[in-house]
Amino acid sequence: MNAPQEAPLTLHVARASSIEQIPLELIKVINPRQRNKKVFARLVENIANLGLKRPITVARTNTGFDLVCGQGRFEAFKVLGERKIPCVVITASEVDRYLISLVENLARRKHSNRDLLEAINSLHDRGYTTKQISQKTCLDYNYVGGILILLRQGEERLISAVEKGWLPIKIAITVARSDDTVTQAAMLEAYENGLLKGEQLMKVRRLIDNRRAGGKCFKHQKTPEKITTSRQLLNAYQSEVRRQRLMVKKADIGEQRLLFIVTALRRLLSDEYFCSLLKSEGIEDMPQVLADRVKGEI
């Protein structure tokens, strides 16, 4: 598949353009993404109270409009029961619409590593070279190349750790491309530079050991169904009986100790000198449950 030509685009999202009121049902989300529920709830509340501060961007198609930028605002209008939304309408090819949407997702302030990997992989599948992806996403060329290496080599374990945020992408690339000696040296250097902390270093070592023993990918094996025998049922029943008996014994011991404490408190509280001492020390109350037992109400 040939990479898309780097012809200059004839459109800019920020260029001067008229704003149109477009029905929501005519707009299609071409690159949907999940969002934080709390953040989205605040967005809906802000739009409900203050209104829409910035129109969304759409591209005209034969059947309607494709959403380019502003999925959150678009979905907030749906939640609020609106029928139309202000839109900036641009003219762009299908490839350009998808690219602008991807770049807009990557450019937002907070995005997960999974979003980043999926976006870069989508651009690569569409034929863009590493250099082109780097230029369009404003990411380092080596960084993009490293991610593509992990994806092409099927490094599920490394990608999962990168997605969770505790394995730096630089270390993941080193592990994928190097032998054990180079990997150990890179880990030592990362630890000395503060890139890997103590606990984090141990997790990376366990990951490398698991990768060496189990391979790059996770093994998705079905757990065989266990057949329960009559002997196993009997053992489980006897184990539960022993647990219940032990619980009863502990309850009896606790009740005896509580009875001793209540009896002792009754005798002490019948002594006027002891009561005077408590008042002088500012100790004039006790838990209600214990007080009821001392008075004989429980």
PDB file of C-alpha atoms in Angstrom:
ATOM      1  CA  MET A   1       0.000   0.000   0.000  1.00  0.00           C
ATOM      2  CA  ASN A   2       1.451   3.343  -1.012  1.00  0.00           C
ATOM      3  CA  ALA A   3       1.690   6.032   1.631  1.00  0.00           C
ATOM      4  CA  PRO A   4      -0.598   9.032   1.154  1.00  0.00           C
ATOM      5  CA  GLN A   5       1.041  11.840  -0.732  1.00  0.00           C
ATOM      6  CA  GLU A   6       2.185  14.812   1.298  1.00  0.00           C
ATOM      7  CA  ALA A   7       0.250  17.356  -0.757  1.00  0.00           C
ATOM      8  CA  PRO A   8      -0.473  20.535   1.202  1.00  0.00           C
ATOM      9  CA  LEU A   9      -3.972  20.648   2.634  1.00  0.00           C
ATOM     10  CA  THR A  10      -6.264  23.337   1.326  1.00  0.00           C
ATOM     11  CA  LEU A  11      -8.185  23.647   4.574  1.00  0.00           C
ATOM     12  CA  HIS A  12      -7.583  24.807   8.082  1.00  0.00           C
ATOM     13  CA  VAL A  13      -9.961  24.192  10.957  1.00  0.00           C
ATOM     14  CA  ALA A  14      -9.231  27.636  12.399  1.00  0.00           C
ATOM     15  CA  ARG A  15      -9.801  29.589   9.198  1.00  0.00           C
ATOM     16  CA  ALA A  16     -12.640  32.095   8.922  1.00  0.00           C
ATOM     17  CA  SER A  17     -15.878  30.273   8.222  1.00  0.00           C
ATOM     18  CA  SER A  18     -19.583  30.704   8.680  1.00  0.00           C
ATOM     19  CA  ILE A  19     -21.322  28.869  11.509  1.00  0.00           C
ATOM     20  CA  GLU A  20     -24.364  26.753  10.685  1.00  0.00           C
ATOM     21  CA  GLN A  21     -27.036  25.232  12.911  1.00  0.00           C
ATOM     22  CA  ILE A  22     -27.037  21.541  11.936  1.00  0.00           C
ATOM     23  CA  PRO A  23     -29.424  18.825  13.222  1.00  0.00           C
ATOM     24  CA  LEU A  24     -27.673  16.318  15.470  1.00  0.00           C
ATOM     25  CA  GLU A  25     -29.068  13.311  13.600  1.00  0.00           C
ATOM     26  CA  LEU A  26     -27.201  14.371  10.438  1.00  0.00           C
ATOM     27  CA  ILE A  27     -23.788  14.252  12.159  1.00  0.00           C
ATOM     28  CA  LYS A  28     -21.767  11.032  12.265  1.00  0.00           C
ATOM     29  CA  VAL A  29     -18.826  10.417  14.653  1.00  0.00           C
ATOM     30  CA  ILE A  30     -16.078   8.914  12.485  1.00  0.00           C
ATOM     31  CA  ASN A  31     -13.445   8.432  15.193  1.00  0.00           C
ATOM     32  CA  PRO A  32     -15.247   7.806  18.513  1.00  0.00           C
ATOM     33  CA  ARG A  33     -13.360   7.623  21.796  1.00  0.00           C
ATOM     34  CA  GLN A  34     -14.297   6.919  25.382  1.00  0.00           C
ATOM     35  CA  ARG A  35     -14.095   9.701  27.946  1.00  0.00           C
ATOM     36  CA  ASN A  36     -13.984  10.071  31.700  1.00  0.00           C
ATOM     37  CA  LYS A  37     -17.557  10.074  33.049  1.00  0.00           C
ATOM     38  CA  LYS A  38     -16.867  12.745  35.681  1.00  0.00           C
ATOM     39  CA  VAL A  39     -15.193  15.060  33.157  1.00  0.00           C
ATOM     40  CA  PHE A  40     -18.065  14.561  30.719  1.00  0.00           C
ATOM     41  CA  ALA A  41     -20.631  15.282  33.453  1.00  0.00           C
ATOM     42  CA  ARG A  42     -18.876  18.586  34.213  1.00  0.00           C
ATOM     43  CA  LEU A  43     -18.873  19.422  30.503  1.00  0.00           C
ATOM     44  CA  VAL A  44     -22.627  18.801  30.270  1.00  0.00           C
ATOM     45  CA  GLU A  45     -23.222  20.944  33.361  1.00  0.00           C
ATOM     46  CA  ASN A  46     -21.095  23.795  32.011  1.00  0.00           C
ATOM     47  CA  ILE A  47     -22.885  23.800  28.659  1.00  0.00           C
ATOM     48  CA  ALA A  48     -26.257  23.676  30.410  1.00  0.00           C
ATOM     49  CA  ASN A  49     -25.367  26.666  32.611  1.00  0.00           C
ATOM     50  CA  LEU A  50     -23.190  28.781  30.312  1.00  0.00           C
ATOM     51  CA  GLY A  51     -24.022  27.596  26.817  1.00  0.00           C
ATOM     52  CA  LEU A  52     -21.710  26.406  24.038  1.00  0.00           C
ATOM     53  CA  LYS A  53     -18.554  28.532  23.977  1.00  0.00           C
ATOM     54  CA  ARG A  54     -17.070  27.065  20.787  1.00  0.00           C
ATOM     55  CA  PRO A  55     -18.853  25.379  17.870  1.00  0.00           C
ATOM     56  CA  ILE A  56     -17.878  21.895  16.773  1.00  0.00           C
ATOM     57  CA  THR A  57     -16.189  21.197  13.429  1.00  0.00           C
ATOM     58  CA  VAL A  58     -17.793  18.976  10.799  1.00  0.00           C
ATOM     59  CA  ALA A  59     -17.120  18.052   7.189  1.00  0.00           C
ATOM     60  CA  ARG A  60     -19.885  17.843   4.616  1.00  0.00           C
ATOM     61  CA  THR A  61     -20.532  14.427   3.005  1.00  0.00           C
ATOM     62  CA  ASN A  62     -23.024  13.097   0.471  1.00  0.00           C
ATOM     63  CA  THR A  63     -25.334  11.829   3.221  1.00  0.00           C
ATOM     64  CA  GLY A  64     -24.771  14.416   5.941  1.00  0.00           C
ATOM     65  CA  PHE A  65     -21.783  15.512   8.006  1.00  0.00           C
ATOM     66  CA  ASP A  66     -18.773  13.784   9.611  1.00  0.00           C
ATOM     67  CA  LEU A  67     -17.680  15.025  13.016  1.00  0.00           C
ATOM     68  CA  VAL A  68     -14.079  16.235  12.907  1.00  0.00           C
ATOM     69  CA  CYS A  69     -13.589  17.972  16.279  1.00  0.00           C
ATOM     70  CA  GLY A  70     -15.853  18.285  19.295  1.00  0.00           C
ATOM     71  CA  GLN A  71     -17.222  14.852  20.192  1.00  0.00           C
ATOM     72  CA  GLY A  72     -17.685  15.818  23.845  1.00  0.00           C
ATOM     73  CA  ARG A  73     -19.700  18.936  22.999  1.00  0.00           C
ATOM     74  CA  PHE A  74     -21.718  16.977  20.433  1.00  0.00           C
ATOM     75  CA  GLU A  75     -22.621  14.245  22.946  1.00  0.00           C
ATOM     76  CA  ALA A  76     -23.366  16.846  25.638  1.00  0.00           C
ATOM     77  CA  PHE A  77     -25.941  18.467  23.327  1.00  0.00           C
ATOM     78  CA  LYS A  78     -27.529  15.039  22.847  1.00  0.00           C
ATOM     79  CA  VAL A  79     -27.739  14.512  26.603  1.00  0.00           C
ATOM     80  CA  LEU A  80     -29.322  17.938  27.042  1.00  0.00           C
ATOM     81  CA  GLY A  81     -32.014  17.071  24.492  1.00  0.00           C
ATOM     82  CA  GLU A  82     -30.980  19.653  21.904  1.00  0.00           C
ATOM     83  CA  ARG A  83     -31.902  19.095  18.272  1.00  0.00           C
ATOM     84  CA  LYS A  84     -29.336  21.323  16.558  1.00  0.00           C
ATOM     85  CA  ILE A  85     -25.760  22.396  17.313  1.00  0.00           C
ATOM     86  CA  PRO A  86     -23.598  25.258  15.962  1.00  0.00           C
ATOM     87  CA  CYS A  87     -20.999  23.885  13.537  1.00  0.00           C
ATOM     88  CA  VAL A  88     -18.042  25.123  11.519  1.00  0.00           C
ATOM     89  CA  VAL A  89     -18.334  23.314   8.185  1.00  0.00           C
ATOM     90  CA  ILE A  90     -15.130  22.468   6.303  1.00  0.00           C
ATOM     91  CA  THR A  91     -14.419  20.649   3.060  1.00  0.00           C
ATOM     92  CA  ALA A  92     -12.028  17.710   3.358  1.00  0.00           C
ATOM     93  CA  SER A  93     -11.478  14.251   1.930  1.00  0.00           C
ATOM     94  CA  GLU A  94     -12.283  11.162   3.979  1.00  0.00           C
ATOM     95  CA  VAL A  95      -8.596  10.578   4.734  1.00  0.00           C
ATOM     96  CA  ASP A  96      -8.088  14.184   5.838  1.00  0.00           C
ATOM     97  CA  ARG A  97     -11.214  14.103   8.022  1.00  0.00           C
ATOM     98  CA  TYR A  98     -10.006  10.998   9.799  1.00  0.00           C
ATOM     99  CA  LEU A  99      -6.485  12.403  10.168  1.00  0.00           C
ATOM    100  CA  ILE A 100      -7.691  15.702  11.645  1.00  0.00           C
ATOM    101  CA  SER A 101      -9.875  13.793  14.101  1.00  0.00           C
ATOM    102  CA  LEU A 102      -6.956  11.587  15.172  1.00  0.00           C
ATOM    103  CA  VAL A 103      -4.619  14.540  15.638  1.00  0.00           C
ATOM    104  CA  GLU A 104      -7.287  16.376  17.640  1.00  0.00           C
ATOM    105  CA  ASN A 105      -7.573  13.370  19.981  1.00  0.00           C
ATOM    106  CA  LEU A 106      -3.802  13.180  20.373  1.00  0.00           C
ATOM    107  CA  ALA A 107      -3.514  16.913  21.017  1.00  0.00           C
ATOM    108  CA  ARG A 108      -5.927  17.008  23.954  1.00  0.00           C
ATOM    109  CA  ARG A 109      -4.288  17.614  27.322  1.00  0.00           C
ATOM    110  CA  LYS A 110      -4.781  14.165  28.828  1.00  0.00           C
ATOM    111  CA  HIS A 111      -4.793  11.004  26.792  1.00  0.00           C
ATOM    112  CA  SER A 112      -4.043   7.437  27.742  1.00  0.00           C
ATOM    113  CA  ASN A 113      -1.207   5.384  26.316  1.00  0.00           C
ATOM    114  CA  ARG A 114      -3.817   3.087  24.760  1.00  0.00           C
ATOM    115  CA  ASP A 115      -5.311   6.024  22.826  1.00  0.00           C
ATOM    116  CA  LEU A 116      -1.853   6.969  21.603  1.00  0.00           C
ATOM    117  CA  LEU A 117      -1.004   3.454  20.452  1.00  0.00           C
ATOM    118  CA  GLU A 118      -4.326   2.974  18.690  1.00  0.00           C
ATOM    119  CA  ALA A 119      -4.055   6.325  16.919  1.00  0.00           C
ATOM    120  CA  ILE A 120      -0.505   5.722  15.693  1.00  0.00           C
ATOM    121  CA  ASN A 121      -1.415   2.196  14.606  1.00  0.00           C
ATOM    122  CA  SER A 122      -4.432   3.529  12.685  1.00  0.00           C
ATOM    123  CA  LEU A 123      -2.264   6.048  10.843  1.00  0.00           C
ATOM    124  CA  HIS A 124       0.278   3.347  10.029  1.00  0.00           C
ATOM    125  CA  ASP A 125      -2.438   0.999   8.726  1.00  0.00           C
ATOM    126  CA  ARG A 126      -3.646   3.794   6.452  1.00  0.00           C
ATOM    127  CA  GLY A 127      -0.223   3.910   4.807  1.00  0.00           C
ATOM    128  CA  TYR A 128       1.516   6.777   6.570  1.00  0.00           C
ATOM    129  CA  THR A 129       5.257   6.399   7.109  1.00  0.00           C
ATOM    130  CA  THR A 130       6.983   6.855  10.465  1.00  0.00           C
ATOM    131  CA  LYS A 131       8.218  10.275   9.370  1.00  0.00           C
ATOM    132  CA  GLN A 132       4.772  11.367   8.253  1.00  0.00           C
ATOM    133  CA  ILE A 133       3.156  10.189  11.510  1.00  0.00           C
ATOM    134  CA  SER A 134       5.828  12.003  13.491  1.00  0.00           C
ATOM    135  CA  GLN A 135       5.248  15.240  11.599  1.00  0.00           C
ATOM    136  CA  LYS A 136       1.465  15.100  11.805  1.00  0.00           C
ATOM    137  CA  THR A 137       1.305  14.168  15.510  1.00  0.00           C
ATOM    138  CA  CYS A 138       4.281  16.311  16.623  1.00  0.00           C
ATOM    139  CA  LEU A 139       5.806  13.256  18.289  1.00  0.00           C
ATOM    140  CA  ASP A 140       9.466  12.316  18.240  1.00  0.00           C
ATOM    141  CA  TYR A 141      10.460  10.244  15.205  1.00  0.00           C
ATOM    142  CA  ASN A 142      12.242   7.619  17.326  1.00  0.00           C
ATOM    143  CA  TYR A 143       9.295   7.449  19.703  1.00  0.00           C
ATOM    144  CA  VAL A 144       6.847   6.700  16.885  1.00  0.00           C
ATOM    145  CA  GLY A 145       9.253   4.200  15.383  1.00  0.00           C
ATOM    146  CA  GLY A 146       9.582   2.417  18.719  1.00  0.00           C
ATOM    147  CA  ILE A 147       5.826   2.114  19.159  1.00  0.00           C
ATOM    148  CA  LEU A 148       5.484   0.670  15.669  1.00  0.00           C
ATOM    149  CA  ILE A 149       8.226  -1.839  16.487  1.00  0.00           C
ATOM    150  CA  LEU A 150       6.287  -3.042  19.539  1.00  0.00           C
ATOM    151  CA  LEU A 151       3.114  -3.344  17.495  1.00  0.00           C
ATOM    152  CA  ARG A 152       4.735  -5.155  14.573  1.00  0.00           C
ATOM    153  CA  GLN A 153       6.575  -7.615  16.810  1.00  0.00           C
ATOM    154  CA  GLY A 154       3.413  -8.451  18.746  1.00  0.00           C
ATOM    155  CA  GLU A 155       4.846  -7.420  22.115  1.00  0.00           C
ATOM    156  CA  GLU A 156       1.592  -7.795  24.046  1.00  0.00           C
ATOM    157  CA  ARG A 157       3.282  -7.935  27.460  1.00  0.00           C
ATOM    158  CA  LEU A 158       5.372  -4.828  26.841  1.00  0.00           C
ATOM    159  CA  ILE A 159       2.489  -2.900  25.288  1.00  0.00           C
ATOM    160  CA  SER A 160       0.245  -3.785  28.234  1.00  0.00           C
ATOM    161  CA  ALA A 161       2.847  -2.497  30.691  1.00  0.00           C
ATOM    162  CA  VAL A 162       3.285   0.714  28.680  1.00  0.00           C
ATOM    163  CA  GLU A 163      -0.489   1.217  28.617  1.00  0.00           C
ATOM    164  CA  LYS A 164      -0.654   0.852  32.407  1.00  0.00           C
ATOM    165  CA  GLY A 165       1.980   3.556  32.741  1.00  0.00           C
ATOM    166  CA  TRP A 166       4.692   1.823  34.801  1.00  0.00           C
ATOM    167  CA  LEU A 167       6.988   0.788  31.931  1.00  0.00           C
ATOM    168  CA  PRO A 168       8.661   3.687  30.071  1.00  0.00           C
ATOM    169  CA  ILE A 169       8.419   3.351  26.310  1.00  0.00           C
ATOM    170  CA  LYS A 170      12.206   3.681  25.986  1.00  0.00           C
ATOM    171  CA  ILE A 171      12.780   0.632  28.193  1.00  0.00           C
ATOM    172  CA  ALA A 172      10.071  -1.315  26.355  1.00  0.00           C
ATOM    173  CA  ILE A 173      11.754  -0.641  23.024  1.00  0.00           C
ATOM    174  CA  THR A 174      15.140  -1.706  24.441  1.00  0.00           C
ATOM    175  CA  VAL A 175      13.690  -4.972  25.740  1.00  0.00           C
ATOM    176  CA  ALA A 176      12.029  -5.683  22.389  1.00  0.00           C
ATOM    177  CA  ARG A 177      15.139  -5.007  20.306  1.00  0.00           C
ATOM    178  CA  SER A 178      18.013  -6.198  22.529  1.00  0.00           C
ATOM    179  CA  ASP A 179      19.343  -9.307  24.204  1.00  0.00           C
ATOM    180  CA  ASP A 180      19.489  -9.903  27.975  1.00  0.00           C
ATOM    181  CA  THR A 181      22.907  -8.304  28.427  1.00  0.00           C
ATOM    182  CA  VAL A 182      21.939  -5.023  26.773  1.00  0.00           C
ATOM    183  CA  THR A 183      18.584  -5.037  28.548  1.00  0.00           C
ATOM    184  CA  GLN A 184      20.188  -5.431  31.984  1.00  0.00           C
ATOM    185  CA  ALA A 185      22.616  -2.604  31.235  1.00  0.00           C
ATOM    186  CA  ALA A 186      19.758  -0.350  30.091  1.00  0.00           C
ATOM    187  CA  MET A 187      17.775  -1.118  33.249  1.00  0.00           C
ATOM    188  CA  LEU A 188      20.769  -0.312  35.434  1.00  0.00           C
ATOM    189  CA  GLU A 189      21.274   2.986  33.615  1.00  0.00           C
ATOM    190  CA  ALA A 190      17.560   3.809  33.946  1.00  0.00           C
ATOM    191  CA  TYR A 191      17.697   3.086  37.678  1.00  0.00           C
ATOM    192  CA  GLU A 192      20.754   5.300  38.163  1.00  0.00           C
ATOM    193  CA  ASN A 193      19.103   8.118  36.188  1.00  0.00           C
ATOM    194  CA  GLY A 194      15.914   7.854  38.223  1.00  0.00           C
ATOM    195  CA  LEU A 195      13.798   6.678  35.280  1.00  0.00           C
ATOM    196  CA  LEU A 196      13.002   3.471  37.182  1.00  0.00           C
ATOM    197  CA  LYS A 197      12.334   3.474  40.921  1.00  0.00           C
ATOM    198  CA  GLY A 198      12.991   0.560  43.273  1.00  0.00           C
ATOM    199  CA  GLU A 199       9.554  -1.096  43.176  1.00  0.00           C
ATOM    200  CA  GLN A 200       9.126  -0.201  39.522  1.00  0.00           C
ATOM    201  CA  LEU A 201      12.468  -1.845  38.727  1.00  0.00           C
ATOM    202  CA  MET A 202      11.297  -5.077  40.367  1.00  0.00           C
ATOM    203  CA  LYS A 203       8.097  -5.043  38.290  1.00  0.00           C
ATOM    204  CA  VAL A 204      10.098  -4.578  35.097  1.00  0.00           C
ATOM    205  CA  ARG A 205      12.370  -7.485  36.040  1.00  0.00           C
ATOM    206  CA  ARG A 206       9.361  -9.732  36.699  1.00  0.00           C
ATOM    207  CA  LEU A 207       7.908  -8.666  33.351  1.00  0.00           C
ATOM    208  CA  ILE A 208      11.123  -9.584  31.540  1.00  0.00           C
ATOM    209  CA  ASP A 209      11.238 -12.964  33.317  1.00  0.00           C
ATOM    210  CA  ASN A 210       7.617 -13.695  32.398  1.00  0.00           C
ATOM    211  CA  ARG A 211       8.279 -12.619  28.819  1.00  0.00           C
ATOM    212  CA  ARG A 212      11.305 -14.892  28.644  1.00  0.00           C
ATOM    213  CA  ALA A 213       9.377 -17.844  30.080  1.00  0.00           C
ATOM    214  CA  GLY A 214       5.980 -17.330  28.447  1.00  0.00           C
ATOM    215  CA  GLY A 215       6.773 -15.399  25.283  1.00  0.00           C
ATOM    216  CA  LYS A 216       5.815 -11.963  24.009  1.00  0.00           C
ATOM    217  CA  CYS A 217       2.072 -12.599  24.033  1.00  0.00           C
ATOM    218  CA  PHE A 218      -0.294 -13.533  26.806  1.00  0.00           C
ATOM    219  CA  LYS A 219      -1.522 -17.102  26.618  1.00  0.00           C
ATOM    220  CA  HIS A 220      -5.306 -17.035  26.500  1.00  0.00           C
ATOM    221  CA  GLN A 221      -6.047 -20.586  27.574  1.00  0.00           C
ATOM    222  CA  LYS A 222      -9.370 -21.743  28.862  1.00  0.00           C
ATOM    223  CA  THR A 223      -9.272 -23.063  32.385  1.00  0.00           C
ATOM    224  CA  PRO A 224     -10.377 -26.699  32.334  1.00  0.00           C
ATOM    225  CA  GLU A 225     -13.542 -27.382  34.241  1.00  0.00           C
ATOM    226  CA  LYS A 226     -12.915 -29.117  37.534  1.00  0.00           C
ATOM    227  CA  ILE A 227     -15.040 -32.145  38.361  1.00  0.00           C
ATOM    228  CA  THR A 228     -16.113 -32.098  42.001  1.00  0.00           C
ATOM    229  CA  THR A 229     -16.061 -35.543  43.615  1.00  0.00           C
ATOM    230  CA  SER A 230     -18.023 -36.743  46.642  1.00  0.00           C
ATOM    231  CA  ARG A 231     -14.775 -36.851  48.648  1.00  0.00           C
ATOM    232  CA  GLN A 232     -14.085 -33.190  47.874  1.00  0.00           C
ATOM    233  CA  LEU A 233     -17.604 -32.259  48.952  1.00  0.00           C
ATOM    234  CA  LEU A 234     -17.130 -34.140  52.221  1.00  0.00           C
ATOM    235  CA  ASN A 235     -13.803 -32.409  52.881  1.00  0.00           C
ATOM    236  CA  ALA A 236     -15.352 -29.020  52.174  1.00  0.00           C
ATOM    237  CA  TYR A 237     -18.240 -29.780  54.548  1.00  0.00           C
ATOM    238  CA  GLN A 238     -15.911 -30.908  57.334  1.00  0.00           C
ATOM    239  CA  SER A 239     -13.718 -27.842  56.853  1.00  0.00           C
ATOM    240  CA  GLU A 240     -16.764 -25.549  57.142  1.00  0.00           C
ATOM    241  CA  VAL A 241     -17.941 -27.390  60.297  1.00  0.00           C
ATOM    242  CA  ARG A 242     -14.524 -26.891  61.922  1.00  0.00           C
ATOM    243  CA  ARG A 243     -14.605 -23.193  60.994  1.00  0.00           C
ATOM    244  CA  GLN A 244     -18.072 -22.741  62.481  1.00  0.00           C
ATOM    245  CA  ARG A 245     -17.105 -24.540  65.723  1.00  0.00           C
ATOM    246  CA  LEU A 246     -14.033 -22.374  66.072  1.00  0.00           C
ATOM    247  CA  MET A 247     -16.187 -19.285  65.603  1.00  0.00           C
ATOM    248  CA  VAL A 248     -18.560 -20.456  68.364  1.00  0.00           C
ATOM    249  CA  LYS A 249     -15.640 -21.031  70.746  1.00  0.00           C
ATOM    250  CA  LYS A 250     -14.286 -17.552  70.075  1.00  0.00           C
ATOM    251  CA  ALA A 251     -17.740 -16.078  70.701  1.00  0.00           C
ATOM    252  CA  ASP A 252     -18.004 -17.955  74.039  1.00  0.00           C
ATOM    253  CA  ILE A 253     -14.600 -16.681  75.155  1.00  0.00           C
ATOM    254  CA  GLY A 254     -15.542 -13.140  74.184  1.00  0.00           C
ATOM    255  CA  GLU A 255     -18.810 -13.379  76.124  1.00  0.00           C
ATOM    256  CA  GLN A 256     -17.014 -14.674  79.242  1.00  0.00           C
ATOM    257  CA  ARG A 257     -14.502 -11.841  79.113  1.00  0.00           C
ATOM    258  CA  LEU A 258     -17.261  -9.282  78.683  1.00  0.00           C
ATOM    259  CA  LEU A 259     -19.132 -10.757  81.661  1.00  0.00           C
ATOM    260  CA  PHE A 260     -16.006 -10.464  83.802  1.00  0.00           C
ATOM    261  CA  ILE A 261     -15.541  -6.809  82.788  1.00  0.00           C
ATOM    262  CA  VAL A 262     -19.195  -5.975  83.491  1.00  0.00           C
ATOM    263  CA  THR A 263     -19.067  -7.628  86.915  1.00  0.00           C
ATOM    264  CA  ALA A 264     -15.873  -5.787  87.804  1.00  0.00           C
ATOM    265  CA  LEU A 265     -17.313  -2.439  86.696  1.00  0.00           C
ATOM    266  CA  ARG A 266     -20.460  -2.968  88.736  1.00  0.00           C
ATOM    267  CA  ARG A 267     -18.418  -3.513  91.894  1.00  0.00           C
ATOM    268  CA  LEU A 268     -16.157  -0.544  91.164  1.00  0.00           C
ATOM    269  CA  LEU A 269     -19.045   1.816  90.386  1.00  0.00           C
ATOM    270  CA  SER A 270     -20.710   0.901  93.663  1.00  0.00           C
ATOM    271  CA  ASP A 271     -17.688   2.377  95.468  1.00  0.00           C
ATOM    272  CA  GLU A 272     -18.206   6.104  96.196  1.00  0.00           C
ATOM    273  CA  TYR A 273     -14.466   6.789  96.412  1.00  0.00           C
ATOM    274  CA  PHE A 274     -13.902   5.246  92.943  1.00  0.00           C
ATOM    275  CA  CYS A 275     -16.726   7.336  91.463  1.00  0.00           C
ATOM    276  CA  SER A 276     -15.262  10.490  93.019  1.00  0.00           C
ATOM    277  CA  LEU A 277     -11.876   9.620  91.507  1.00  0.00           C
ATOM    278  CA  LEU A 278     -13.428   9.244  88.072  1.00  0.00           C
ATOM    279  CA  LYS A 279     -15.137  12.632  88.337  1.00  0.00           C
ATOM    280  CA  SER A 280     -11.921  14.312  89.468  1.00  0.00           C
ATOM    281  CA  GLU A 281     -10.133  12.861  86.422  1.00  0.00           C
ATOM    282  CA  GLY A 282     -12.918  13.985  84.085  1.00  0.00           C
ATOM    283  CA  ILE A 283     -14.001  10.424  83.252  1.00  0.00           C
ATOM    284  CA  GLU A 284     -17.747  10.518  83.671  1.00  0.00           C
ATOM    285  CA  ASP A 285     -19.057   8.487  80.745  1.00  0.00           C
ATOM    286  CA  MET A 286     -18.621   5.156  78.973  1.00  0.00           C
ATOM    287  CA  PRO A 287     -19.922   3.522  75.774  1.00  0.00           C
ATOM    288  CA  GLN A 288     -23.714   3.238  75.822  1.00  0.00           C
ATOM    289  CA  VAL A 289     -23.717  -0.510  75.149  1.00  0.00           C
ATOM    290  CA  LEU A 290     -21.353  -1.135  78.085  1.00  0.00           C
ATOM    291  CA  ALA A 291     -23.353   1.165  80.337  1.00  0.00           C
ATOM    292  CA  ASP A 292     -26.562  -0.725  79.546  1.00  0.00           C
ATOM    293  CA  ARG A 293     -24.894  -4.019  80.426  1.00  0.00           C
ATOM    294  CA  VAL A 294     -23.578  -2.618  83.721  1.00  0.00           C
ATOM    295  CA  LYS A 295     -27.082  -1.447  84.595  1.00  0.00           C
ATOM    296  CA  GLY A 296     -28.459  -4.859  83.669  1.00  0.00           C
ATOM    297  CA  GLU A 297     -30.630  -3.573  80.804  1.00  0.00           C
ATOM    298  CA  ILE A 298     -29.052  -5.989  78.293  1.00  0.00           C
TER     299      ILE A 298
END
